[in-house]
Short mmCIF file of C-alpha atoms and ligand atoms in Angstrom, two decimals:
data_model
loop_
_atom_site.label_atom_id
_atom_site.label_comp_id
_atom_site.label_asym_id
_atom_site.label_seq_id
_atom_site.Cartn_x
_atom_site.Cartn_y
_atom_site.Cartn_z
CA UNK A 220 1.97 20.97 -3.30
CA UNK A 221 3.53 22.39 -6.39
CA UNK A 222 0.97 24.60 -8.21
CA UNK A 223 0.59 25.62 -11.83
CA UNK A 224 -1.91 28.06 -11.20
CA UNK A 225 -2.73 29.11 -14.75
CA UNK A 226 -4.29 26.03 -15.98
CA UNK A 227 -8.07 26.13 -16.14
CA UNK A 228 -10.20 22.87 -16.45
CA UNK A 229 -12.04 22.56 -19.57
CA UNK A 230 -13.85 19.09 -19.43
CA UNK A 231 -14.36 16.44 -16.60
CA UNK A 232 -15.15 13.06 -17.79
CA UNK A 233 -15.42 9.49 -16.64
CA UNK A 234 -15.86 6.29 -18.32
CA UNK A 235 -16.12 2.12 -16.40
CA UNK A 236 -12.60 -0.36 -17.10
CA UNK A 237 -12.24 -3.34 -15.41
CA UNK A 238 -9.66 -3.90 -12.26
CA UNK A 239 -7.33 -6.74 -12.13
CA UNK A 240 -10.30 -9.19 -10.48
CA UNK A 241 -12.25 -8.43 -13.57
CA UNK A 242 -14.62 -6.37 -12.12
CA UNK A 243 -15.65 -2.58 -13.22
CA UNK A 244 -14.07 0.21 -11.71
CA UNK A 245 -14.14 3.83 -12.68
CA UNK A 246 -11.40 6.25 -14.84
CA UNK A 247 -11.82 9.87 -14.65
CA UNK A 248 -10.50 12.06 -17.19
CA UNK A 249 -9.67 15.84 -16.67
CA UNK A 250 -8.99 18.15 -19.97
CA UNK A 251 -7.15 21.33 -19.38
CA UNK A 252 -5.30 23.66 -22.43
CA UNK A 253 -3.33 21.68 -24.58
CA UNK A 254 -3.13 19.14 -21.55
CA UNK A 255 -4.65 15.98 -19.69
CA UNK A 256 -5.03 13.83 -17.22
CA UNK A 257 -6.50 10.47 -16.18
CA UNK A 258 -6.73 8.15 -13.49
CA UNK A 259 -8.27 4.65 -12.61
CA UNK A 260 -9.73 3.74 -8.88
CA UNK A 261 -8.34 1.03 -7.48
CA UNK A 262 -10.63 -1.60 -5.00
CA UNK A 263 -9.28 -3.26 -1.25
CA UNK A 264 -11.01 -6.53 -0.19
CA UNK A 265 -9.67 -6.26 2.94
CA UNK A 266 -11.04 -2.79 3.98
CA UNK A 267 -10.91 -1.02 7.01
CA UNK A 268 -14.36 0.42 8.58
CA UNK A 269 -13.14 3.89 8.91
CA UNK A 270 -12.62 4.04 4.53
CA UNK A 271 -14.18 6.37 1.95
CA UNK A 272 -16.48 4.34 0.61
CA UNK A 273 -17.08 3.20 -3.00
CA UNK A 274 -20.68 3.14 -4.95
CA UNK A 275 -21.93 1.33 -7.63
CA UNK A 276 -19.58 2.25 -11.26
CA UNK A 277 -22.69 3.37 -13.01
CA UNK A 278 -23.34 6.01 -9.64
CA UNK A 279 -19.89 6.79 -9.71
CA UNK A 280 -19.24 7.86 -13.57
CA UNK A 281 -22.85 9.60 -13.14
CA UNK A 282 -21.33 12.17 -10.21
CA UNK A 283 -18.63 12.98 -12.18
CA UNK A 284 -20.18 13.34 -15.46
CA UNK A 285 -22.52 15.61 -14.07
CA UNK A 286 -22.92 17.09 -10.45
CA UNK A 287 -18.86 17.25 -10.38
CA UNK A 288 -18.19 18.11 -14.08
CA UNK A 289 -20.15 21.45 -13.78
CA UNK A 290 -18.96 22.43 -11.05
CA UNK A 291 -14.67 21.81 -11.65
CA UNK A 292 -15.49 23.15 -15.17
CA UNK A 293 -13.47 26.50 -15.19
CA UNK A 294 -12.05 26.24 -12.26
CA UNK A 295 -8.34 26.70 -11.80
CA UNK A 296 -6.16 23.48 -11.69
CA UNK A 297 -5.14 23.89 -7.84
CA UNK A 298 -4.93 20.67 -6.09
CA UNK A 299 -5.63 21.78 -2.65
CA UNK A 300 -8.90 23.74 -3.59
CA UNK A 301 -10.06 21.26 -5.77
CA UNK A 302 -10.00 18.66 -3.00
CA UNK A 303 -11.79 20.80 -0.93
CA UNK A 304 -14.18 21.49 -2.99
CA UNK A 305 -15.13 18.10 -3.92
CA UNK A 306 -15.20 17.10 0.23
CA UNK A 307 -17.64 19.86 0.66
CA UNK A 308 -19.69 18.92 -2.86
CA UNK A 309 -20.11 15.43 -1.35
CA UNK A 310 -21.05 16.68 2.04
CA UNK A 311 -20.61 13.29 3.87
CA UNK A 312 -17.93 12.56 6.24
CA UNK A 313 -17.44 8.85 4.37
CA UNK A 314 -17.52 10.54 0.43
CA UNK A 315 -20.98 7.95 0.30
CA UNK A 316 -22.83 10.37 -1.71
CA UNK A 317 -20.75 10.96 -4.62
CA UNK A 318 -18.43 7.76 -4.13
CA UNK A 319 -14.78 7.47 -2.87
CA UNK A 320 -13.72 6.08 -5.83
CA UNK A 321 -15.54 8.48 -7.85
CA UNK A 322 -13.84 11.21 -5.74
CA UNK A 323 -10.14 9.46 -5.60
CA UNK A 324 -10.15 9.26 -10.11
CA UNK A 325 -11.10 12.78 -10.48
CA UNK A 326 -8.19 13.61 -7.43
CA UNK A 327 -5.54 11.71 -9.01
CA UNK A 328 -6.58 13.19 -12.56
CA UNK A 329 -6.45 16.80 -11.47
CA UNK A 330 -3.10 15.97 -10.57
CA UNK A 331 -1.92 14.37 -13.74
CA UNK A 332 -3.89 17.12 -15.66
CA UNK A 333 -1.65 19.70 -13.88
CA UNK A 334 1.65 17.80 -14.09
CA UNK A 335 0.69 17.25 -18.27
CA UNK A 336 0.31 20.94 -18.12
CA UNK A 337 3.33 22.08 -16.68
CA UNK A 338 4.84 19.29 -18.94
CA UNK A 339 6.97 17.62 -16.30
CA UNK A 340 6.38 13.83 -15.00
CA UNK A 341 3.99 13.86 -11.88
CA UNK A 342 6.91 12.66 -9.33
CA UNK A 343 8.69 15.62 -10.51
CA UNK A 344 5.84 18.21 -10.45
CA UNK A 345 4.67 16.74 -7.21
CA UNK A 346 8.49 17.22 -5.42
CA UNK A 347 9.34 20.61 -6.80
CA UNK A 348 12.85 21.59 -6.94
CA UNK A 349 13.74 19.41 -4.24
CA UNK A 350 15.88 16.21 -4.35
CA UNK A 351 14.03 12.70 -3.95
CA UNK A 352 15.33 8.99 -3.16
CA UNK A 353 13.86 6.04 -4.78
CA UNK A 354 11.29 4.22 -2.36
CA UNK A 355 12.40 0.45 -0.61
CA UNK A 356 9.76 -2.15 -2.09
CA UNK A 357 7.96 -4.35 -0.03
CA UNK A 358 7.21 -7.14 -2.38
CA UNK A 359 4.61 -10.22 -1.30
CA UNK A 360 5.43 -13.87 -2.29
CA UNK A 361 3.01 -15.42 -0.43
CA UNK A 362 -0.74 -14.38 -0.42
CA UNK A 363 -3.57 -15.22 1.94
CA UNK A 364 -6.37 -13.88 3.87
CA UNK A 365 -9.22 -12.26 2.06
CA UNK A 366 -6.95 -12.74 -1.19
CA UNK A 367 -7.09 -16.11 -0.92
CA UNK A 368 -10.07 -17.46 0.29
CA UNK A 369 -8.66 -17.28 3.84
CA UNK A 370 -6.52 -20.37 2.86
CA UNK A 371 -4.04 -18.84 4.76
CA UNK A 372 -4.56 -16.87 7.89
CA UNK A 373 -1.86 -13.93 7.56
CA UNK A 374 -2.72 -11.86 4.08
CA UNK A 375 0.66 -10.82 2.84
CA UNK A 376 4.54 -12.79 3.06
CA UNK A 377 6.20 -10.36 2.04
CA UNK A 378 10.24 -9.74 1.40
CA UNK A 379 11.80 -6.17 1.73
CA UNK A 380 15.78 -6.38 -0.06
CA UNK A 381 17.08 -4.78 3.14
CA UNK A 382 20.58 -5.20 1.86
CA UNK A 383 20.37 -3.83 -1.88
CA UNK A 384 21.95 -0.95 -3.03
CA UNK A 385 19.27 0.53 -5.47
CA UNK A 386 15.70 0.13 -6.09
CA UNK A 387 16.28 -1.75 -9.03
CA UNK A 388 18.56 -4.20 -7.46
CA UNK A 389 15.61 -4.90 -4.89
CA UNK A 390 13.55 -6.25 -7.75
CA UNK A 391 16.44 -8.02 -9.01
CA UNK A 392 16.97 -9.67 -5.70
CA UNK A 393 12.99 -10.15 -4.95
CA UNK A 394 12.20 -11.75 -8.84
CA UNK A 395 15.09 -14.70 -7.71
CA UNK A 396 13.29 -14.77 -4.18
CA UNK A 397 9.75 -15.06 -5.83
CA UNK A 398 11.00 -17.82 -8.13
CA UNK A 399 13.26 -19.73 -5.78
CA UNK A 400 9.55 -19.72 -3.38
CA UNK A 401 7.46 -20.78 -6.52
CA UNK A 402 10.10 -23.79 -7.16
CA UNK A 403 9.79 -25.02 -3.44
CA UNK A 404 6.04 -25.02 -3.62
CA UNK A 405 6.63 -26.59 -7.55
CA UNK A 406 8.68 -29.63 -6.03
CA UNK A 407 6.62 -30.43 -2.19
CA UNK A 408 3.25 -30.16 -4.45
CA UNK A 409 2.12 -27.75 -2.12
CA UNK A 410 0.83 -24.72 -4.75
CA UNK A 411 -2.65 -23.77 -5.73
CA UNK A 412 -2.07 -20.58 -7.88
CA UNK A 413 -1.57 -17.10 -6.99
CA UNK A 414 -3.67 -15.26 -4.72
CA UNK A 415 -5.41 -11.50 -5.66
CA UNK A 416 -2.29 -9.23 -5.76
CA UNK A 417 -0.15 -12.05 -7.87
CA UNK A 418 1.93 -14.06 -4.53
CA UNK A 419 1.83 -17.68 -4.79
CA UNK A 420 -1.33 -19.38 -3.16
CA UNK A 421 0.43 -22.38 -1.00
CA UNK A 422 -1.09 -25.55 0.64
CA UNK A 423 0.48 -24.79 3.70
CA UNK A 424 -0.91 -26.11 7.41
CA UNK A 425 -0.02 -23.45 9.25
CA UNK A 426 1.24 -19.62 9.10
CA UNK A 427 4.73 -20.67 10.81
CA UNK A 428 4.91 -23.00 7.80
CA UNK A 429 4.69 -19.90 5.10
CA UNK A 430 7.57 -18.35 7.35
CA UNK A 431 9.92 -21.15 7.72
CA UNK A 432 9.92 -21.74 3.09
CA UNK A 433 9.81 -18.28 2.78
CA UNK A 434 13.42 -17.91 5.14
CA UNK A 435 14.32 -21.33 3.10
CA UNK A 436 13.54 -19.54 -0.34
CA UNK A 437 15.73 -16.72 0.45
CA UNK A 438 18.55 -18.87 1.28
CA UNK A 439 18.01 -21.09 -1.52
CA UNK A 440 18.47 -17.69 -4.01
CA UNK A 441 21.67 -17.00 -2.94
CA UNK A 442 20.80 -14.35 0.21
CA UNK A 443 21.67 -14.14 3.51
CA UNK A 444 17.70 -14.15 5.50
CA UNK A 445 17.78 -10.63 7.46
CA UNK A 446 21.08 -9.55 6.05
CA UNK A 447 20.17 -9.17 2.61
CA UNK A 448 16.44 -9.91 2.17
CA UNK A 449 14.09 -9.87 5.16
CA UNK A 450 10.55 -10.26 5.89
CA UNK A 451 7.56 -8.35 5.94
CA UNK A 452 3.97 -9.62 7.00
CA UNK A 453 0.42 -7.94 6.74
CA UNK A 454 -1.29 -9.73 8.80
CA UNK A 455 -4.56 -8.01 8.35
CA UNK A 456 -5.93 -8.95 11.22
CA UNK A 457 -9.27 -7.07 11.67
CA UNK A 458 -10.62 -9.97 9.02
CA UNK A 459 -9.61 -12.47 11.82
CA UNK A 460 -11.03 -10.39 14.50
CA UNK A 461 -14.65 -12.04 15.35
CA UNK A 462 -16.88 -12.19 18.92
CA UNK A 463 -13.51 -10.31 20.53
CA UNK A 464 -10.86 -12.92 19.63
CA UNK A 465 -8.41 -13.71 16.76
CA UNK A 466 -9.16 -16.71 14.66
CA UNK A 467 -6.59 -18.16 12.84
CA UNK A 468 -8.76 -20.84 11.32
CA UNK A 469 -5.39 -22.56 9.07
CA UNK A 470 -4.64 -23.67 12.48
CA UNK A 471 -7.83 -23.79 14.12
CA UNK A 472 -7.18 -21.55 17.22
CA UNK A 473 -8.85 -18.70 18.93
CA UNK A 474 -6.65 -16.47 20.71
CA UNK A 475 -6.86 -13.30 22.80
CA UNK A 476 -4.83 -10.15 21.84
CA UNK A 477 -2.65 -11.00 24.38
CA UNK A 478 -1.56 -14.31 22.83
CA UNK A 479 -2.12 -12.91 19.33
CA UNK A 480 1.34 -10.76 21.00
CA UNK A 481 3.26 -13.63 22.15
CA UNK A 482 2.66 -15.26 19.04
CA UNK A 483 4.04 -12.43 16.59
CA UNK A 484 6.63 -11.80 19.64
CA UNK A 485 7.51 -15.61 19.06
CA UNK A 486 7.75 -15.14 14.91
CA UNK A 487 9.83 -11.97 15.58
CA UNK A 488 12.55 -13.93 17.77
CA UNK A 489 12.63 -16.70 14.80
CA UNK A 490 12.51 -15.53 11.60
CA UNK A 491 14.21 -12.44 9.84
CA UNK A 492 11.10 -10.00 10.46
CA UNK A 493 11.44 -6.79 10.35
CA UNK A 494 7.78 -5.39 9.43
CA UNK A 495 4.39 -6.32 10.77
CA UNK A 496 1.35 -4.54 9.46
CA UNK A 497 -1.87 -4.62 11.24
CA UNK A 498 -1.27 -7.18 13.71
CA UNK A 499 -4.19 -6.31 15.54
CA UNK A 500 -7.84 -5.11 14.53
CA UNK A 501 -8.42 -2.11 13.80
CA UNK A 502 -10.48 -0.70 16.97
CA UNK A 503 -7.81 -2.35 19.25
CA UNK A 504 -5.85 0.24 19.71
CA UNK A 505 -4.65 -1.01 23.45
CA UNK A 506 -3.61 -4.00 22.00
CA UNK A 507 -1.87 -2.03 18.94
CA UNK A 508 -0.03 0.07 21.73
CA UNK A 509 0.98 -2.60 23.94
CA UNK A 510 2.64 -4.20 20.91
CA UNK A 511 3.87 -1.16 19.90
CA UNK A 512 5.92 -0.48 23.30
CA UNK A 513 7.24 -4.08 23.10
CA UNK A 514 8.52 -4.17 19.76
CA UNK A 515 8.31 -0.98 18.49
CA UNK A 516 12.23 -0.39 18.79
CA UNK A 517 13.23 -4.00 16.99
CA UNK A 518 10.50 -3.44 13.63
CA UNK A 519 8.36 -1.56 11.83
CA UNK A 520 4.71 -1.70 13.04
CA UNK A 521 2.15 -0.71 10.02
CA UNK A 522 -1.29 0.78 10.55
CA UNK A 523 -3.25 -0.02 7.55
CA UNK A 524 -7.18 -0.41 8.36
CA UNK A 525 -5.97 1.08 11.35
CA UNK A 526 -5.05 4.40 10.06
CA UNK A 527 -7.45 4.10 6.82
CA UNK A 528 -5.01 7.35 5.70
CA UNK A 529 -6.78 9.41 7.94
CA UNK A 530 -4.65 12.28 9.85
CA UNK A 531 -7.02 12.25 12.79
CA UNK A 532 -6.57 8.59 13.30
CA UNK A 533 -3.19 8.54 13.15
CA UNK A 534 -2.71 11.60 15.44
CA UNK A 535 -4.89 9.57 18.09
CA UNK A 536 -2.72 6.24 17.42
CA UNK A 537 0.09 8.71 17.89
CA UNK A 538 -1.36 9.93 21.24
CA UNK A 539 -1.13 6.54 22.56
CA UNK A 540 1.63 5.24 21.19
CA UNK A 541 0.38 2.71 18.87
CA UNK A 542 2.15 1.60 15.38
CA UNK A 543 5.66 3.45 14.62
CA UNK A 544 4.70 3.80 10.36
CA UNK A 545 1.17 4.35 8.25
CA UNK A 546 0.33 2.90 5.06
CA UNK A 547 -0.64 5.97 2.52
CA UNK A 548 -3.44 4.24 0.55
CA UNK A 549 -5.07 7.48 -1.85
CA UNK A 550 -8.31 5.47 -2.28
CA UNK A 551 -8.64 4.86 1.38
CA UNK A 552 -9.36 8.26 2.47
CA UNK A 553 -10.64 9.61 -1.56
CA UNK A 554 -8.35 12.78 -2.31
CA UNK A 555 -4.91 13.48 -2.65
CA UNK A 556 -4.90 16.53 -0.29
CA UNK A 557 -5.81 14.24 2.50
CA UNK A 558 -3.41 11.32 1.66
CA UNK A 559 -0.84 14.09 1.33
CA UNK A 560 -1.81 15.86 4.88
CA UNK A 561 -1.85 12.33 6.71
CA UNK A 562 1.76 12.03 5.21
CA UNK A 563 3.02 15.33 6.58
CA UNK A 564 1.49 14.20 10.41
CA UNK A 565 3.35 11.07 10.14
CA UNK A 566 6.07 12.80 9.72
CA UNK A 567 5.68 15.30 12.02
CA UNK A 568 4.72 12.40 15.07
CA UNK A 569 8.26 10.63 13.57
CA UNK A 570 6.14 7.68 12.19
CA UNK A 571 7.21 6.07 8.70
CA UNK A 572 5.10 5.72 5.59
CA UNK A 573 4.43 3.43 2.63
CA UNK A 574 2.60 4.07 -0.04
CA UNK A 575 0.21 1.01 -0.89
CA UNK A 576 -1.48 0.03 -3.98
CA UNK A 577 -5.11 -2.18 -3.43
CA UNK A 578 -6.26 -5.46 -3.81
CA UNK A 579 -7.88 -4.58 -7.18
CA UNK A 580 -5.53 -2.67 -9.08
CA UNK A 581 -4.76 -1.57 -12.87
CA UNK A 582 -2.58 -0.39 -15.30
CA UNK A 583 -2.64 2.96 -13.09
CA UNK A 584 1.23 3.53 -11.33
CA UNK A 585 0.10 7.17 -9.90
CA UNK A 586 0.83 5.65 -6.66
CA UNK A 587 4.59 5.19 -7.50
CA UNK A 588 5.11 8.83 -8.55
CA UNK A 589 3.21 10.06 -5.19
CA UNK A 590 6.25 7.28 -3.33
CA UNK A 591 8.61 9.24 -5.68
CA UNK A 592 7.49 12.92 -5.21
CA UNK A 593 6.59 12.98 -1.65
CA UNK A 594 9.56 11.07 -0.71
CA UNK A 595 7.69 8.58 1.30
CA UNK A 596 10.63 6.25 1.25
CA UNK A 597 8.69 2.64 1.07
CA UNK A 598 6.28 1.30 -1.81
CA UNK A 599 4.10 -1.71 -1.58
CA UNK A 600 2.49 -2.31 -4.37
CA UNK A 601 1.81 -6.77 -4.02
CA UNK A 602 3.69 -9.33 -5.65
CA UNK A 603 5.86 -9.82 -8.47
CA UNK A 604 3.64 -10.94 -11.16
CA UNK A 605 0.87 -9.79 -13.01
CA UNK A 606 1.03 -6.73 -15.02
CA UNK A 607 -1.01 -4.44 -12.87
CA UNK A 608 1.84 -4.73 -10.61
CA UNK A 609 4.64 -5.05 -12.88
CA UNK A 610 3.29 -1.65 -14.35
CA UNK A 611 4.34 -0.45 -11.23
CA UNK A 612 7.67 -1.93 -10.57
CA UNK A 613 8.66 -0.96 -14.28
CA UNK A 614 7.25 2.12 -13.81
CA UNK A 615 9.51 2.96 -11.19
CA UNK A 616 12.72 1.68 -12.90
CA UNK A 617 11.91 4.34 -15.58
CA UNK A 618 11.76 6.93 -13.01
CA UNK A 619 14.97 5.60 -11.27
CA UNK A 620 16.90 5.62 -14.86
CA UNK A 621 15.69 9.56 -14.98
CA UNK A 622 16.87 10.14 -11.59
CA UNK A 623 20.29 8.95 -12.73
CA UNK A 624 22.69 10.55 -10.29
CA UNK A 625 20.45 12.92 -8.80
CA UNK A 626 18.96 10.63 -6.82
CA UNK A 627 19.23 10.58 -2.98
CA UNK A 628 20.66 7.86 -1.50
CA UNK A 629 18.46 4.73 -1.80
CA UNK A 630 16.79 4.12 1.85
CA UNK A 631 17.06 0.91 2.63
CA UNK A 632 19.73 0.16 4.58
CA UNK A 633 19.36 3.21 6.99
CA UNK A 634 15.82 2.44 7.37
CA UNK A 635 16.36 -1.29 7.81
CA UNK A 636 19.84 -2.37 9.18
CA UNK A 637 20.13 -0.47 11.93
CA UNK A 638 20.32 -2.11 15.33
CA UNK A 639 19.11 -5.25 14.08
CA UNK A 640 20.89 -7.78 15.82
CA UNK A 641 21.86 -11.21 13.96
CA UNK A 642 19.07 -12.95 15.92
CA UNK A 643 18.32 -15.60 13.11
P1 LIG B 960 -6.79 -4.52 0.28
O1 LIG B 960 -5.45 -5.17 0.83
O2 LIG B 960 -6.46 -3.67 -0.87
O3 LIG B 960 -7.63 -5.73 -0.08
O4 LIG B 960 -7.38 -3.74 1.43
C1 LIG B 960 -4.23 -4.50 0.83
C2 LIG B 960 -3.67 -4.39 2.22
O5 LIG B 960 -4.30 -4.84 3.21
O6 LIG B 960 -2.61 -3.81 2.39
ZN1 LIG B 961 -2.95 -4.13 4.86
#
């Protein structure tokens, strides 16, 4: 990571907002010469076990305001040792004592602190000198799972533009997708709002059902399913995991992993996917390899709560070859250093990486300069509505615009259209 070196922290501070479910969450503020920076936790509802975990608000602004604030205060702005230093201040292996999200704000700030101070945008402070590519969206239209009461049994639909030509043409392409869905669902009846990160919230009566409008919506703006616009799921599924089977309670059956397999295997031959993310718990890491070796070489397998961000996890998911990509969640594992570090291992075992926003998000886009700057290549950030996703989306069309020409090429066809057959 780029350092400025020079900068020295002059004030720590942290005050409660609310998150996009209306509930408090916690903004840390760092101050250094003629510079600052500030950042806002974000909150999962579907977490994994292995996560830094999050304390009360009130804890959380108490840590920094105090135990933390003295001891950053004077300290140089160097990412690495500051993340360090805060791992070993909490002293826990699960940042319980002074609060992952307490921990993640005062991360991210540094970093905005030391990009303010070298007076360049974070993506570009955080890449250096070297070239970057926009990232490939993966946007939801559908929501379900713990987003939506469990209405639905799969958590995210989601549509990756696998055909577009620019980051900015994937939104163009998704926003006719997301409103060719919401017009389907208009005219059968069959909507009952939007679910937590802003998809539509369907009546449907089973999961096949959410992938058969979804293909239909596609069509119906104008796209070729799998050619131009393809599918995505998260299924989530350690919050279906219960008594060692898979509940999928839309459609009232209890499966074992290995039909959980044949299902997906089944969804795979009939509908443009080319993404699953945790399709099975997160301790079932046989069941996660076993998939892995069947479809690994036809899509992208995600480990979400089965990474949690964690470099040691994903080395052992690695070691057994389970899940070909990791989502890069900041908040998951609590500093920057860390989300950075499991980045560079998933690189180095040849997996792929998105970076993810939460459940409970903000006005806070750091997560699309750390897509930007570490060249991750993907960005999920939820649906298409609400503004603590648009801020994202947007915010990444103004980085885009700066990258003019210097961009890289924009990933998604080499990542996507590869040996994908025209199965569909
Ligand atoms: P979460 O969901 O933020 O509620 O964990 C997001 C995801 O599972 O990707
Ligand atoms: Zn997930």
């Amino acid at each position: 990571m780029v350092q400025t070196g020079m900068a020295k922290i002059l004030d720590v501070r942290a005050r409660s907002v609310w998150d996009s479910r209306g509930r408090a969450t916690v903004e840390a503020e760092v101050a250094v010469k003629g510079a600052r920076g500030r950042a806002i936790a974000p909150a999962g509802a579907s977490t994994g076990s292995g996560e830094a975990k999050s304390i009360d608000v009130r804890q959380a602004m108490h840590f920094i305001n105090t135990e933390i604030r003295s001891f950053l205060m004077g300290k140089k702005l160097d990412q690495e040792t500051i993340d360090n230093a805060l791992i070993a201040l909490d002293g826990t292996p699960d940042k319980s004592r002074l609060g992952g999200n307490a921990i993640v704000a005062v991360s991210l700030a540094c970093a905005h602190a030391a990009a303010a101070a070298a007076k360049k945008p974070l993506w570009r402070f955080l890449a250096g000198n070297k070239p970057v590519a926009m990232p490939v969206p993966q946007i939801q239209i559908f929501g379900g799972g713990a987003h939506a009461q469990g209405r639905m049994d799969v958590q995210d639909f989601m549509v990756i533009c696998v055909g577009a030509g620019s980051f900015s043409e994937s939104l163009e392409w998704t926003a006719a997708v997301y409103r060719a869905a919401g017009a389907r669902l208009a005219k059968r009846n069959a909507l009952y709002g939007v679910a937590d990160e802003g998809g539509y919230w369907p009546a449907f009566k089973t999961n096949e059902e959410a992938l058969a409008e979804l293909t239909g919506a596609i069509s119906d703006a104008g796209f070729e399913p799998g050619a131009d616009v393809a599918i995505a799921l998260d299924i989530a599924a350690t919050q279906l995991w219960r008594g060692g089977r898979y509940h999928l309670a839309l459609e009232k059956k209890t499966l074992t992993a290995a039909q959980l397999h044949s299902l997906l295997l089944g969804w795979i031959d009939r509908y443009p996917i080319v993404s699953i993310e945790d399709p099975f718990a997160e301790h079932d890491m046989e069941a996660m390899a076993s998939f892995t070796r069947t479809a690994g070489h036809r899509i992208q397998i995600v480990g979400d709560d089965f990474f949690v961000t964690n470099e040691k996890r994903l080395l052992d998911g690695k070691a057994i070859g389970a899940c070909n990509a990791v989502l890069l969640k900041p908040n998951q594992v609590g500093t920057l250093t860390e989300t950075l570090a499991c980045w560079r291992a998933a690189q180095a075992a040849g997996y792929r990486a998105i970076v993810s926003a939460r459940s409970g998000e903000t006005e806070d886009v750091s997560i699309v300069h750390l897509a930007v700057g570490w060249g991750v290549g993907q960005l999920k950030v939820g649906s298409f509505a609400r503004s603590e996703r648009m801020a994202k989306w947007n915010e990444g069309l103004r980085i885009e615009e700066l990258l003019g020409r210097t961009a890289l090429p924009y990933p998604a066809r080499r990542l996507f259209k590869t040996a994908q057959a025209p199965r569909w």
